[in-house]
């Protein structure tokens, strides 16, 4: 064989060799982990592994990892990436573990739970046949720098938004991270699922470890998603300025939506705009969280943050006129900071108070769709029929300015249950189908993870999914970084 | 040879075959273009090709394409993509052609200009050795849908922001695209370079044709850049509400910046915040654009858009107090809409009026760096020294809320000149180096194109560039879509 041809074949062979992962070698990976990390950074005990394999917000069966590495630095993350890739072990980054869509649930390696779950083909994987390493970023929880005049903080991925706000308040800094996600959410995960409120673009740049062990910096974007492990973030902060909470209710959802559209059209810039339906308000009334009971009908809660009380007042005068014109009840405006907090409790306690609608054993599936605001009233009305037909109870909280609707499907669970009743699954599916029909999306702000994969084809089409797969393959050719999230394993789409 | 081994080799061979582009076959491409498009959509005459090969805003030598295809639909774009890939011809999408950094200048095929230019290795390419097709999106200039209640318009890539705003005004729709880029900019290009003002995220989703001929949809992002050809965009619109323009000047840039930081810290939300330096104001005074001359010192122009005149008034009271505290001159507030326009002219006419500083034959290099706002005063002061030492004149317009500084380097050009004087090049380079030293970026909003490639390594590092190359290669394996932009040809970085 000529030398040129030989060289060509050798190059071909290495080309082919590179994209297939080595056969998982757990004993070797375990040895390497023990050499690389002290015992304080490596959890192998079942209790910790079980805790890390559990997703509180979803009903997915637990999937404890084979080991948890507690990273303290980007160098630690690079080390664990190198061990995972050289030993063929799946690697899943975790943090606050508040994800609702199975983002850190392993699809292939559940040594305790024998059950399969939605979207994963039953019987195709044996428990424990593919061990997983969790790399937890939670101990990387420092504020690295604060640039007050730039309205920026540089943080590690394991600090939560509450931790950052406490840090700022303790130092008397009049800045805060103003978005209001679930308690316990950490910045790494918030950037990973592109979680939002009414507000966009709060993550300005990131340091990310890729699966080839390189460390990159992104500029002006929160779009890295599952393609690397975030080790540092530059977070935008907002000034802390006079705040005012107000609420009112409406005979119909249609009127509530019209009011909100008129508010936004008039140039008002509320920092929050939340819609609670009558069922949600019923839960709040049962919880007696507010000094007096609210009318159990569609209610809009709003928050304004403006340079002065005068601007807040002028803004609320505009709101009052709009509410009156649209046929709403009288606008209730918090008198002072204490009442601001009291009224806002109606929003923040909705998740817990709604459980009183069912009582003991209440289970919850939080759904998360988004529709154009012009179709929001139609979504609420038509989904009301679906809920009624299902026999379920499903109160609404909607981030109405975004068209993002959460119906929490409630039911009384049985002890030890790890699957959802069929009617809950069916209702959740019908809500997504309705959102897609109304030109919406299957995932407003909680991401795709495992549970929403089955809707992406209808929403984005084959070409877009193929593009996503091409990019994933380019950046994670061994498919070891949190595999099977967002996209199904190739060829398994048809089982969804 | 065993069958399995044969199959493997066949697969290896196809693996190797796919990523190398076919040798350019221009005669076949030309035939295919003539079959696919009527004469009205295919320009082969030199005058049109020369016009399309010319970048008005930069001094790059002209690079006329071998043909211009005027696409009328995504299907046309798919057709030209297929011809380009099957015949190995480079394809460059164009639109308003206002790009400043050589974004649509071919690096390899300049049949008229013999000269090479910055960043491209002299003598490595022969004129005309690699013909290029321009696919112009400018005739795809329709508004496809208007969703007033969703604050959205769906547009084709060839409509400009001015065209969209005229469309809305003609119909009495109280919405507008509020960002204020260069006249003639079209949405495809604006999304392509992620152009901005003080505002983020105005492009909400896109339809994009990829180089494999597939058509994808992106969600919530303007991040496709040069990896596909944009054929449709969903644009966010803002309500048209009471507007107020105000301006004031300061003894020092430091005071101007402090005022702006205090304004933003107080929760004010101006829609524009522009800094003009004394030299810029001198040009405006020469042009006699304003009823009376302004003091030739650092001047801040601001625009507010609020729900009511009352809110505008309350906001401007806050501004007044801050300006006074920081030692600024009296705040001049436009009395009415006519004066709003008059004062705003100071911003919009700055580019033309500054040419009076040089007079006839004035040439301009618009530079575009961005620094953290906390370093902005330092950037202005230190760059003043660089400008002085260079002997050039370089007035400033800065989008001060973003830290985005444009110095326009002015000089008197010679007839027919296609290169810049050495001192202009040197000053432009030093401005970027200073911005990077102050933790800024080499490109605020005009993109990288050809002319900023040489700074990316220092700014982003090798790992990030390698990642960008990996993604580019995954989506454009033949490297035929606008090659050599943003990234150098492999191995040519050292020539930069």
PDB file of C-alpha atoms in Angstrom, chain A residues 93-287:
ATOM      1  CA  UNK A  93     -23.948  18.810  36.808  1.00  0.00           C
ATOM      2  CA  UNK A  94     -26.251  19.700  39.706  1.00  0.00           C
ATOM      3  CA  UNK A  95     -26.860  22.605  42.017  1.00  0.00           C
ATOM      4  CA  UNK A  96     -29.984  23.656  43.915  1.00  0.00           C
ATOM      5  CA  UNK A  97     -31.830  20.630  42.471  1.00  0.00           C
ATOM      6  CA  UNK A  98     -35.071  22.564  42.131  1.00  0.00           C
ATOM      7  CA  UNK A  99     -35.462  21.543  38.471  1.00  0.00           C
ATOM      8  CA  UNK A 100     -39.004  20.475  37.634  1.00  0.00           C
ATOM      9  CA  UNK A 101     -38.515  18.673  34.338  1.00  0.00           C
ATOM     10  CA  UNK A 102     -35.999  15.977  35.258  1.00  0.00           C
ATOM     11  CA  UNK A 103     -32.966  18.018  34.225  1.00  0.00           C
ATOM     12  CA  UNK A 104     -30.595  16.122  36.530  1.00  0.00           C
ATOM     13  CA  UNK A 105     -32.339  12.759  36.534  1.00  0.00           C
ATOM     14  CA  UNK A 106     -30.204  10.045  34.958  1.00  0.00           C
ATOM     15  CA  UNK A 107     -31.948   8.068  32.229  1.00  0.00           C
ATOM     16  CA  UNK A 108     -29.759   5.044  32.387  1.00  0.00           C
ATOM     17  CA  UNK A 109     -28.680   4.187  35.847  1.00  0.00           C
ATOM     18  CA  UNK A 110     -31.176   3.963  38.627  1.00  0.00           C
ATOM     19  CA  UNK A 111     -29.833   1.362  41.078  1.00  0.00           C
ATOM     20  CA  UNK A 112     -32.741   1.754  43.466  1.00  0.00           C
ATOM     21  CA  UNK A 113     -35.842   2.472  41.477  1.00  0.00           C
ATOM     22  CA  UNK A 114     -36.844  -0.374  39.194  1.00  0.00           C
ATOM     23  CA  UNK A 115     -39.527   1.672  37.502  1.00  0.00           C
ATOM     24  CA  UNK A 116     -39.128   3.441  34.251  1.00  0.00           C
ATOM     25  CA  UNK A 117     -40.691   6.840  33.642  1.00  0.00           C
ATOM     26  CA  UNK A 118     -42.181   9.062  31.033  1.00  0.00           C
ATOM     27  CA  UNK A 119     -40.231   9.339  27.844  1.00  0.00           C
ATOM     28  CA  UNK A 120     -37.772   6.619  28.740  1.00  0.00           C
ATOM     29  CA  UNK A 121     -38.390   3.282  27.173  1.00  0.00           C
ATOM     30  CA  UNK A 122     -39.377   0.686  29.737  1.00  0.00           C
ATOM     31  CA  UNK A 123     -37.123  -2.290  29.925  1.00  0.00           C
ATOM     32  CA  UNK A 124     -34.450  -0.910  27.606  1.00  0.00           C
ATOM     33  CA  UNK A 125     -32.060  -0.109  30.430  1.00  0.00           C
ATOM     34  CA  UNK A 126     -31.133  -2.238  33.416  1.00  0.00           C
ATOM     35  CA  UNK A 127     -30.780  -0.530  36.788  1.00  0.00           C
ATOM     36  CA  UNK A 128     -27.185   0.290  37.497  1.00  0.00           C
ATOM     37  CA  UNK A 129     -25.859  -0.686  34.115  1.00  0.00           C
ATOM     38  CA  UNK A 130     -24.380   2.747  33.465  1.00  0.00           C
ATOM     39  CA  UNK A 131     -23.141   4.513  36.570  1.00  0.00           C
ATOM     40  CA  UNK A 132     -23.290   8.293  36.721  1.00  0.00           C
ATOM     41  CA  UNK A 133     -21.191  10.953  38.432  1.00  0.00           C
ATOM     42  CA  UNK A 134     -22.940  14.036  39.743  1.00  0.00           C
ATOM     43  CA  UNK A 135     -20.710  17.069  39.898  1.00  0.00           C
ATOM     44  CA  UNK A 136     -22.333  19.406  42.398  1.00  0.00           C
ATOM     45  CA  UNK A 137     -21.547  23.096  42.011  1.00  0.00           C
ATOM     46  CA  UNK A 138     -23.322  24.057  45.253  1.00  0.00           C
ATOM     47  CA  UNK A 139     -20.138  24.617  47.256  1.00  0.00           C
ATOM     48  CA  UNK A 140     -18.934  27.102  44.652  1.00  0.00           C
ATOM     49  CA  UNK A 141     -21.163  29.715  46.219  1.00  0.00           C
ATOM     50  CA  UNK A 142     -19.089  32.863  46.501  1.00  0.00           C
ATOM     51  CA  UNK A 143     -19.567  36.357  45.201  1.00  0.00           C
ATOM     52  CA  UNK A 144     -16.234  36.880  43.430  1.00  0.00           C
ATOM     53  CA  UNK A 145     -16.589  40.564  42.644  1.00  0.00           C
ATOM     54  CA  UNK A 146     -19.105  43.332  42.918  1.00  0.00           C
ATOM     55  CA  UNK A 147     -19.040  46.170  40.382  1.00  0.00           C
ATOM     56  CA  UNK A 148     -21.571  48.596  41.770  1.00  0.00           C
ATOM     57  CA  UNK A 149     -21.124  51.261  39.123  1.00  0.00           C
ATOM     58  CA  UNK A 150     -21.513  48.634  36.409  1.00  0.00           C
ATOM     59  CA  UNK A 151     -24.626  47.089  38.035  1.00  0.00           C
ATOM     60  CA  UNK A 152     -22.848  43.726  37.972  1.00  0.00           C
ATOM     61  CA  UNK A 153     -21.826  40.934  40.291  1.00  0.00           C
ATOM     62  CA  UNK A 154     -19.507  38.094  39.337  1.00  0.00           C
ATOM     63  CA  UNK A 155     -20.660  34.972  41.119  1.00  0.00           C
ATOM     64  CA  UNK A 156     -19.966  31.279  41.300  1.00  0.00           C
ATOM     65  CA  UNK A 157     -22.715  28.964  40.019  1.00  0.00           C
ATOM     66  CA  UNK A 158     -23.679  27.560  43.432  1.00  0.00           C
ATOM     67  CA  UNK A 159     -24.901  30.773  45.012  1.00  0.00           C
ATOM     68  CA  UNK A 160     -28.642  31.295  44.918  1.00  0.00           C
ATOM     69  CA  UNK A 161     -30.433  34.498  44.018  1.00  0.00           C
ATOM     70  CA  UNK A 162     -31.471  34.774  47.678  1.00  0.00           C
ATOM     71  CA  UNK A 163     -27.853  34.377  48.807  1.00  0.00           C
ATOM     72  CA  UNK A 164     -26.718  37.093  46.416  1.00  0.00           C
ATOM     73  CA  UNK A 165     -29.458  39.461  47.575  1.00  0.00           C
ATOM     74  CA  UNK A 166     -28.578  38.796  51.230  1.00  0.00           C
ATOM     75  CA  UNK A 167     -24.909  39.511  50.430  1.00  0.00           C
ATOM     76  CA  UNK A 168     -25.856  42.851  48.866  1.00  0.00           C
ATOM     77  CA  UNK A 169     -28.259  43.827  51.660  1.00  0.00           C
ATOM     78  CA  UNK A 170     -25.709  43.011  54.407  1.00  0.00           C
ATOM     79  CA  UNK A 171     -23.253  45.411  52.774  1.00  0.00           C
ATOM     80  CA  UNK A 172     -25.837  48.155  52.348  1.00  0.00           C
ATOM     81  CA  UNK A 173     -25.529  47.984  48.553  1.00  0.00           C
ATOM     82  CA  UNK A 174     -28.679  49.384  46.956  1.00  0.00           C
ATOM     83  CA  UNK A 175     -28.743  46.778  44.187  1.00  0.00           C
ATOM     84  CA  UNK A 176     -30.512  43.441  43.884  1.00  0.00           C
ATOM     85  CA  UNK A 177     -31.177  40.556  41.521  1.00  0.00           C
ATOM     86  CA  UNK A 178     -34.835  41.372  40.858  1.00  0.00           C
ATOM     87  CA  UNK A 179     -36.124  38.169  39.257  1.00  0.00           C
ATOM     88  CA  UNK A 180     -38.049  35.988  41.640  1.00  0.00           C
ATOM     89  CA  UNK A 181     -37.574  32.283  40.817  1.00  0.00           C
ATOM     90  CA  UNK A 182     -38.169  29.308  43.132  1.00  0.00           C
ATOM     91  CA  UNK A 183     -36.508  29.503  46.551  1.00  0.00           C
ATOM     92  CA  UNK A 184     -33.250  27.555  46.468  1.00  0.00           C
ATOM     93  CA  UNK A 185     -32.550  28.102  42.771  1.00  0.00           C
ATOM     94  CA  UNK A 186     -28.867  28.634  42.081  1.00  0.00           C
ATOM     95  CA  UNK A 187     -27.430  30.730  39.266  1.00  0.00           C
ATOM     96  CA  UNK A 188     -25.859  27.825  37.371  1.00  0.00           C
ATOM     97  CA  UNK A 189     -29.196  26.098  36.980  1.00  0.00           C
ATOM     98  CA  UNK A 190     -31.102  29.307  36.345  1.00  0.00           C
ATOM     99  CA  UNK A 191     -28.797  30.051  33.407  1.00  0.00           C
ATOM    100  CA  UNK A 192     -28.944  26.416  32.306  1.00  0.00           C
ATOM    101  CA  UNK A 193     -32.717  26.400  31.813  1.00  0.00           C
ATOM    102  CA  UNK A 194     -32.863  30.118  30.833  1.00  0.00           C
ATOM    103  CA  UNK A 195     -35.306  30.700  33.672  1.00  0.00           C
ATOM    104  CA  UNK A 196     -36.991  34.063  33.567  1.00  0.00           C
ATOM    105  CA  UNK A 197     -39.602  36.353  34.989  1.00  0.00           C
ATOM    106  CA  UNK A 198     -41.051  39.281  33.115  1.00  0.00           C
ATOM    107  CA  UNK A 199     -37.416  40.209  32.577  1.00  0.00           C
ATOM    108  CA  UNK A 200     -34.816  39.094  30.061  1.00  0.00           C
ATOM    109  CA  UNK A 201     -31.056  38.936  29.928  1.00  0.00           C
ATOM    110  CA  UNK A 202     -29.885  38.968  33.519  1.00  0.00           C
ATOM    111  CA  UNK A 203     -26.873  36.762  32.843  1.00  0.00           C
ATOM    112  CA  UNK A 204     -24.282  38.742  30.907  1.00  0.00           C
ATOM    113  CA  UNK A 205     -21.413  36.322  30.492  1.00  0.00           C
ATOM    114  CA  UNK A 206     -20.210  32.968  31.753  1.00  0.00           C
ATOM    115  CA  UNK A 207     -17.165  30.806  32.230  1.00  0.00           C
ATOM    116  CA  UNK A 208     -17.923  27.273  31.042  1.00  0.00           C
ATOM    117  CA  UNK A 209     -15.971  23.995  31.166  1.00  0.00           C
ATOM    118  CA  UNK A 210     -16.462  21.959  27.981  1.00  0.00           C
ATOM    119  CA  UNK A 211     -16.266  18.194  27.699  1.00  0.00           C
ATOM    120  CA  UNK A 212     -12.820  18.363  26.100  1.00  0.00           C
ATOM    121  CA  UNK A 213     -11.595  19.921  29.351  1.00  0.00           C
ATOM    122  CA  UNK A 214     -11.196  23.399  27.882  1.00  0.00           C
ATOM    123  CA  UNK A 215     -12.525  26.452  29.700  1.00  0.00           C
ATOM    124  CA  UNK A 216     -14.298  29.090  27.634  1.00  0.00           C
ATOM    125  CA  UNK A 217     -15.952  32.437  28.258  1.00  0.00           C
ATOM    126  CA  UNK A 218     -19.240  33.382  26.670  1.00  0.00           C
ATOM    127  CA  UNK A 219     -20.126  37.001  26.017  1.00  0.00           C
ATOM    128  CA  UNK A 220     -23.550  38.513  26.449  1.00  0.00           C
ATOM    129  CA  UNK A 221     -25.619  35.388  26.421  1.00  0.00           C
ATOM    130  CA  UNK A 222     -27.258  32.720  28.508  1.00  0.00           C
ATOM    131  CA  UNK A 223     -27.359  30.226  25.686  1.00  0.00           C
ATOM    132  CA  UNK A 224     -24.824  27.566  26.655  1.00  0.00           C
ATOM    133  CA  UNK A 225     -27.506  25.288  28.112  1.00  0.00           C
ATOM    134  CA  UNK A 226     -26.457  21.685  28.495  1.00  0.00           C
ATOM    135  CA  UNK A 227     -23.326  21.926  26.350  1.00  0.00           C
ATOM    136  CA  UNK A 228     -20.894  22.659  29.143  1.00  0.00           C
ATOM    137  CA  UNK A 229     -20.627  23.118  32.909  1.00  0.00           C
ATOM    138  CA  UNK A 230     -20.973  26.697  34.110  1.00  0.00           C
ATOM    139  CA  UNK A 231     -18.323  27.702  36.643  1.00  0.00           C
ATOM    140  CA  UNK A 232     -18.759  31.486  36.826  1.00  0.00           C
ATOM    141  CA  UNK A 233     -21.424  34.020  35.858  1.00  0.00           C
ATOM    142  CA  UNK A 234     -21.622  37.763  35.455  1.00  0.00           C
ATOM    143  CA  UNK A 235     -25.054  38.761  36.728  1.00  0.00           C
ATOM    144  CA  UNK A 236     -26.806  42.039  36.011  1.00  0.00           C
ATOM    145  CA  UNK A 237     -28.270  43.807  39.038  1.00  0.00           C
ATOM    146  CA  UNK A 238     -31.101  46.301  39.322  1.00  0.00           C
ATOM    147  CA  UNK A 239     -31.213  49.329  41.615  1.00  0.00           C
ATOM    148  CA  UNK A 240     -33.342  48.986  44.722  1.00  0.00           C
ATOM    149  CA  UNK A 241     -35.871  51.798  44.362  1.00  0.00           C
ATOM    150  CA  UNK A 242     -39.309  52.621  45.794  1.00  0.00           C
ATOM    151  CA  UNK A 243     -41.616  49.623  45.374  1.00  0.00           C
ATOM    152  CA  UNK A 244     -45.376  49.481  45.258  1.00  0.00           C
ATOM    153  CA  UNK A 245     -47.647  46.422  45.151  1.00  0.00           C
ATOM    154  CA  UNK A 246     -51.244  46.643  43.971  1.00  0.00           C
ATOM    155  CA  UNK A 247     -53.955  44.157  43.109  1.00  0.00           C
ATOM    156  CA  UNK A 248     -57.418  43.984  41.695  1.00  0.00           C
ATOM    157  CA  UNK A 249     -59.800  41.347  40.366  1.00  0.00           C
ATOM    158  CA  UNK A 250     -62.076  40.964  37.369  1.00  0.00           C
ATOM    159  CA  UNK A 251     -65.328  39.177  36.546  1.00  0.00           C
ATOM    160  CA  UNK A 252     -63.581  37.444  33.617  1.00  0.00           C
ATOM    161  CA  UNK A 253     -60.072  36.456  32.550  1.00  0.00           C
ATOM    162  CA  UNK A 254     -60.707  38.285  29.280  1.00  0.00           C
ATOM    163  CA  UNK A 255     -60.968  41.572  31.188  1.00  0.00           C
ATOM    164  CA  UNK A 256     -57.843  40.839  33.218  1.00  0.00           C
ATOM    165  CA  UNK A 257     -55.859  40.231  30.017  1.00  0.00           C
ATOM    166  CA  UNK A 258     -57.279  43.337  28.314  1.00  0.00           C
ATOM    167  CA  UNK A 259     -56.237  45.400  31.309  1.00  0.00           C
ATOM    168  CA  UNK A 260     -52.697  44.084  31.141  1.00  0.00           C
ATOM    169  CA  UNK A 261     -52.415  44.726  27.387  1.00  0.00           C
ATOM    170  CA  UNK A 262     -53.682  48.288  27.921  1.00  0.00           C
ATOM    171  CA  UNK A 263     -51.185  48.791  30.733  1.00  0.00           C
ATOM    172  CA  UNK A 264     -48.258  47.657  28.589  1.00  0.00           C
ATOM    173  CA  UNK A 265     -49.511  49.672  25.600  1.00  0.00           C
ATOM    174  CA  UNK A 266     -49.550  52.793  27.717  1.00  0.00           C
ATOM    175  CA  UNK A 267     -45.833  52.413  28.397  1.00  0.00           C
ATOM    176  CA  UNK A 268     -46.124  51.288  32.012  1.00  0.00           C
ATOM    177  CA  UNK A 269     -43.238  49.053  33.077  1.00  0.00           C
ATOM    178  CA  UNK A 270     -44.353  46.935  36.037  1.00  0.00           C
ATOM    179  CA  UNK A 271     -41.581  44.644  37.292  1.00  0.00           C
ATOM    180  CA  UNK A 272     -44.115  41.871  37.948  1.00  0.00           C
ATOM    181  CA  UNK A 273     -47.560  41.130  36.539  1.00  0.00           C
ATOM    182  CA  UNK A 274     -49.159  37.997  37.948  1.00  0.00           C
ATOM    183  CA  UNK A 275     -52.560  36.473  37.275  1.00  0.00           C
ATOM    184  CA  UNK A 276     -54.106  34.169  39.879  1.00  0.00           C
ATOM    185  CA  UNK A 277     -57.404  32.498  39.075  1.00  0.00           C
ATOM    186  CA  UNK A 278     -60.361  32.063  41.412  1.00  0.00           C
ATOM    187  CA  UNK A 279     -59.174  28.613  42.483  1.00  0.00           C
ATOM    188  CA  UNK A 280     -55.766  29.976  43.508  1.00  0.00           C
ATOM    189  CA  UNK A 281     -57.463  32.742  45.482  1.00  0.00           C
ATOM    190  CA  UNK A 282     -59.663  30.144  47.179  1.00  0.00           C
ATOM    191  CA  UNK A 283     -56.508  28.421  48.452  1.00  0.00           C
ATOM    192  CA  UNK A 284     -55.129  31.725  49.707  1.00  0.00           C
ATOM    193  CA  UNK A 285     -58.391  32.454  51.503  1.00  0.00           C
ATOM    194  CA  UNK A 286     -58.305  29.003  53.136  1.00  0.00           C
ATOM    195  CA  UNK A 287     -54.758  29.760  54.321  1.00  0.00           C
TER     196      UNK A 287
END
